[in-house]
PDB file of C-alpha atoms in Angstrom:
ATOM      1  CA  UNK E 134     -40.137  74.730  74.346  1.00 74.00           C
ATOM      2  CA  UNK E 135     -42.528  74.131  71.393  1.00 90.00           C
ATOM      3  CA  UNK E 136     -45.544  71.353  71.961  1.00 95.00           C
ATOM      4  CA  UNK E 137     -44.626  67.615  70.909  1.00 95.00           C
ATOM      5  CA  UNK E 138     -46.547  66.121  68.258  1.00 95.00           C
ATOM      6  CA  UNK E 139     -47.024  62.970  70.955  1.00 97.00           C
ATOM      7  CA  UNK E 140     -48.771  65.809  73.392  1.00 97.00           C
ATOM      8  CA  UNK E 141     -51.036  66.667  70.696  1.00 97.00           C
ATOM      9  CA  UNK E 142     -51.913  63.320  69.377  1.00 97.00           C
ATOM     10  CA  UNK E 143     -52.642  62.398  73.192  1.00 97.00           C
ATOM     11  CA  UNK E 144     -54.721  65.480  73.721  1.00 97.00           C
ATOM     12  CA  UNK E 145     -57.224  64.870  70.245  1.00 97.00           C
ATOM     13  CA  UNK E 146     -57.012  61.170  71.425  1.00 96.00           C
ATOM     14  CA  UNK E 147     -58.506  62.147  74.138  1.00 97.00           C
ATOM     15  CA  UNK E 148     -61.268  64.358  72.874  1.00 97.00           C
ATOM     16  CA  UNK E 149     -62.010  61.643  70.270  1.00 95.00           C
ATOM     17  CA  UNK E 150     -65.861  61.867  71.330  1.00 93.00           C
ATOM     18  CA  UNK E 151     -66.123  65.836  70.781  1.00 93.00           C
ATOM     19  CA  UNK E 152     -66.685  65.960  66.930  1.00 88.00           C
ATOM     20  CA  UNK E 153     -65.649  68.458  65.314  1.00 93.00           C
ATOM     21  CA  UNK E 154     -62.311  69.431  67.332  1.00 95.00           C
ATOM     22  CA  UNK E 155     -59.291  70.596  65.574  1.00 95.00           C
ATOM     23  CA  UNK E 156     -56.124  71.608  65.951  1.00 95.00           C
ATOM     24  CA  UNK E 157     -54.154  74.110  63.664  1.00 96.00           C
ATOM     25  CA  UNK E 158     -50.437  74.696  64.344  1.00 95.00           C
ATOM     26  CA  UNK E 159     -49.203  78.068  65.113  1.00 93.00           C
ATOM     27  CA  UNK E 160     -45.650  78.984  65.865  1.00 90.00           C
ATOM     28  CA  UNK E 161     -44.777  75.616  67.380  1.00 89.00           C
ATOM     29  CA  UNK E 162     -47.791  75.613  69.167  1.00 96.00           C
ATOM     30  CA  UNK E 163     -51.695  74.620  68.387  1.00 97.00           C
ATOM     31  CA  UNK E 164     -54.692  75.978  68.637  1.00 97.00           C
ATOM     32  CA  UNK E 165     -57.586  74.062  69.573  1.00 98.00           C
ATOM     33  CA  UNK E 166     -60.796  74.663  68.298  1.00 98.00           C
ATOM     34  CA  UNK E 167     -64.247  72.813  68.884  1.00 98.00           C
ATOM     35  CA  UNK E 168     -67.284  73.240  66.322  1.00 96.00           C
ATOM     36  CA  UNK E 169     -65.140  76.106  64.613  1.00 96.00           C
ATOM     37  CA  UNK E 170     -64.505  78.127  67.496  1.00 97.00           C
ATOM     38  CA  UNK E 171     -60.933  78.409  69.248  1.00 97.00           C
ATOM     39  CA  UNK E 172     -61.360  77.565  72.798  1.00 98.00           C
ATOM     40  CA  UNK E 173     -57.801  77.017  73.830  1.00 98.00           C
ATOM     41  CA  UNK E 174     -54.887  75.340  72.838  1.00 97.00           C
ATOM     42  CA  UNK E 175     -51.463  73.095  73.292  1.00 98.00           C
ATOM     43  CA  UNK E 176     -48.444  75.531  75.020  1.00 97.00           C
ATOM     44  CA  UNK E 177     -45.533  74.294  75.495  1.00 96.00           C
ATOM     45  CA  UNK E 178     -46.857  70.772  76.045  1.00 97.00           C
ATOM     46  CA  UNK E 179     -49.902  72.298  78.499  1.00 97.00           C
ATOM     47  CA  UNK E 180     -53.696  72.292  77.670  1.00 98.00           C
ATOM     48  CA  UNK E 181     -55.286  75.813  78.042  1.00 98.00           C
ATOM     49  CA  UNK E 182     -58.592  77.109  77.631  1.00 98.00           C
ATOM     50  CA  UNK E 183     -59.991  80.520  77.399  1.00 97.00           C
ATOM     51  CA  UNK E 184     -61.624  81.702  80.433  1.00 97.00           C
ATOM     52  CA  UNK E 185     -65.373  82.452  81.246  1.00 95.00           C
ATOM     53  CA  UNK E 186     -68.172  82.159  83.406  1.00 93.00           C
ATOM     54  CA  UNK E 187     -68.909  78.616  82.129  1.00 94.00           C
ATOM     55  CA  UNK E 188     -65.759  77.212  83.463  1.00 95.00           C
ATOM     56  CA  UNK E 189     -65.509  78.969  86.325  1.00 93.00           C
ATOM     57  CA  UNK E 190     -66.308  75.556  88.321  1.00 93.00           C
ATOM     58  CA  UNK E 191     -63.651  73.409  87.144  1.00 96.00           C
ATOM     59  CA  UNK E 192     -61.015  75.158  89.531  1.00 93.00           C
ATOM     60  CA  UNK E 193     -58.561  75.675  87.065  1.00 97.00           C
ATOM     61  CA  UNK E 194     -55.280  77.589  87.657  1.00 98.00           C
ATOM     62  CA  UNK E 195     -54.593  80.637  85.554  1.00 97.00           C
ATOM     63  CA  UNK E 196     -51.819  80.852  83.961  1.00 96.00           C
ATOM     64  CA  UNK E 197     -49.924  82.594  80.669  1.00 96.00           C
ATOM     65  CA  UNK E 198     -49.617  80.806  77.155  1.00 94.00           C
ATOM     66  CA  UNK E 199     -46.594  82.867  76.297  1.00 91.00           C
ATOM     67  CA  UNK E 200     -45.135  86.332  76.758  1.00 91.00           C
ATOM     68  CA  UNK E 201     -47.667  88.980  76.494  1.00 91.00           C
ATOM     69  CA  UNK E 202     -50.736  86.955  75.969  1.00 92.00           C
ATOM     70  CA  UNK E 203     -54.079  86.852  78.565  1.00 95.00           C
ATOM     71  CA  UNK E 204     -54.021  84.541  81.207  1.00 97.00           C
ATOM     72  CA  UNK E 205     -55.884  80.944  80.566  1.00 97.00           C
ATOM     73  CA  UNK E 206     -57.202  78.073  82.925  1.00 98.00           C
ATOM     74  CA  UNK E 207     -54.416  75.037  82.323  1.00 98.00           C
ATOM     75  CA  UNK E 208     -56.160  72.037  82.355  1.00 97.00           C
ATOM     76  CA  UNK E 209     -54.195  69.796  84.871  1.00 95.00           C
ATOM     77  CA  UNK E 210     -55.613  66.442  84.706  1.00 92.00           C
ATOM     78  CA  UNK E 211     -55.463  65.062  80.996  1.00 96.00           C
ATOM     79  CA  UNK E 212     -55.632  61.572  81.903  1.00 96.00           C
ATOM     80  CA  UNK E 213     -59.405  61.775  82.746  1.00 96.00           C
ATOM     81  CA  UNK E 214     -61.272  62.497  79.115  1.00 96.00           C
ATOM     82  CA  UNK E 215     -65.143  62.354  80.306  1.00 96.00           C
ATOM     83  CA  UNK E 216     -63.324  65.357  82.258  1.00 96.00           C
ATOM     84  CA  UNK E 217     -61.735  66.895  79.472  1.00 97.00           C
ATOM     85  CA  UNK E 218     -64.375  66.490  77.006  1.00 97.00           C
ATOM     86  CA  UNK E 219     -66.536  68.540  79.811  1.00 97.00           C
ATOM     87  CA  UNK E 220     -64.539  71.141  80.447  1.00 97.00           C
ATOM     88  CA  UNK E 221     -63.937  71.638  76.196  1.00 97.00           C
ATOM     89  CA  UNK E 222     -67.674  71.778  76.058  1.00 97.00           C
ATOM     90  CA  UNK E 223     -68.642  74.186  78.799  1.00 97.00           C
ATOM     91  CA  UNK E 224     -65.852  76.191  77.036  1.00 97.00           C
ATOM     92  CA  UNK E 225     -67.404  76.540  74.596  1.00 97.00           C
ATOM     93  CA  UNK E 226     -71.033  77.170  75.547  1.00 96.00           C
ATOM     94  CA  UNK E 227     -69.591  80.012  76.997  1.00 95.00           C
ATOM     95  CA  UNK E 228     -67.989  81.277  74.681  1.00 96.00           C
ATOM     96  CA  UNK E 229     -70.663  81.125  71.994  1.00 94.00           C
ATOM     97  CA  UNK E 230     -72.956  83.026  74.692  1.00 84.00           C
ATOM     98  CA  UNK E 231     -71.472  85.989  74.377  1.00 60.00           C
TER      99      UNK E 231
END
């Protein structure tokens, strides 16, 4: 099952105060990317983000994008944006640390 459209419309709605965040479709999917840098992205109507040290705190479940691929923290409660915005940022900031 491929992402919907209305999941990722609802997802950069939600991020509307992170600037810039993109998303770039890939095989039926997106990837989500915040001041350039892909920190997760839309699977099968699920947010993931790439793991680190940085958001560690959030207690996130792991779990697989697709087939083969690394296991990412799914971001379970979409509704809440301040949270969502958060958890994109630290993300981030921990990604660009390395």
């Amino acid at each position: 099952m491929a992402t919907s459209k209305e999941f990722k419309d609802f997802i950069l709605e939600q991020l509307a105060d992170l600037s810039p965040i993109t998303c770039k479709p890939m095989m039926g999917e997106y990837l989500l990317y915040y001041k350039g840098t892909l920190v997760g992205g839309l699977y099968d109507d699920r947010l993931l983000v790439k793991p680190n040290a940085n958001n560690i705190d959030f207690d996130m479940p792991l779990e697989i994008p697709y087939n083969g691929a690394k296991q990412m923290y799914m971001v379970e409660d979409v509704d809440d944006s301040e949270k969502l915005c958060n958890i994109i940022k630290s993300t981030y900031e921990g990604l660009i640390k390395k």
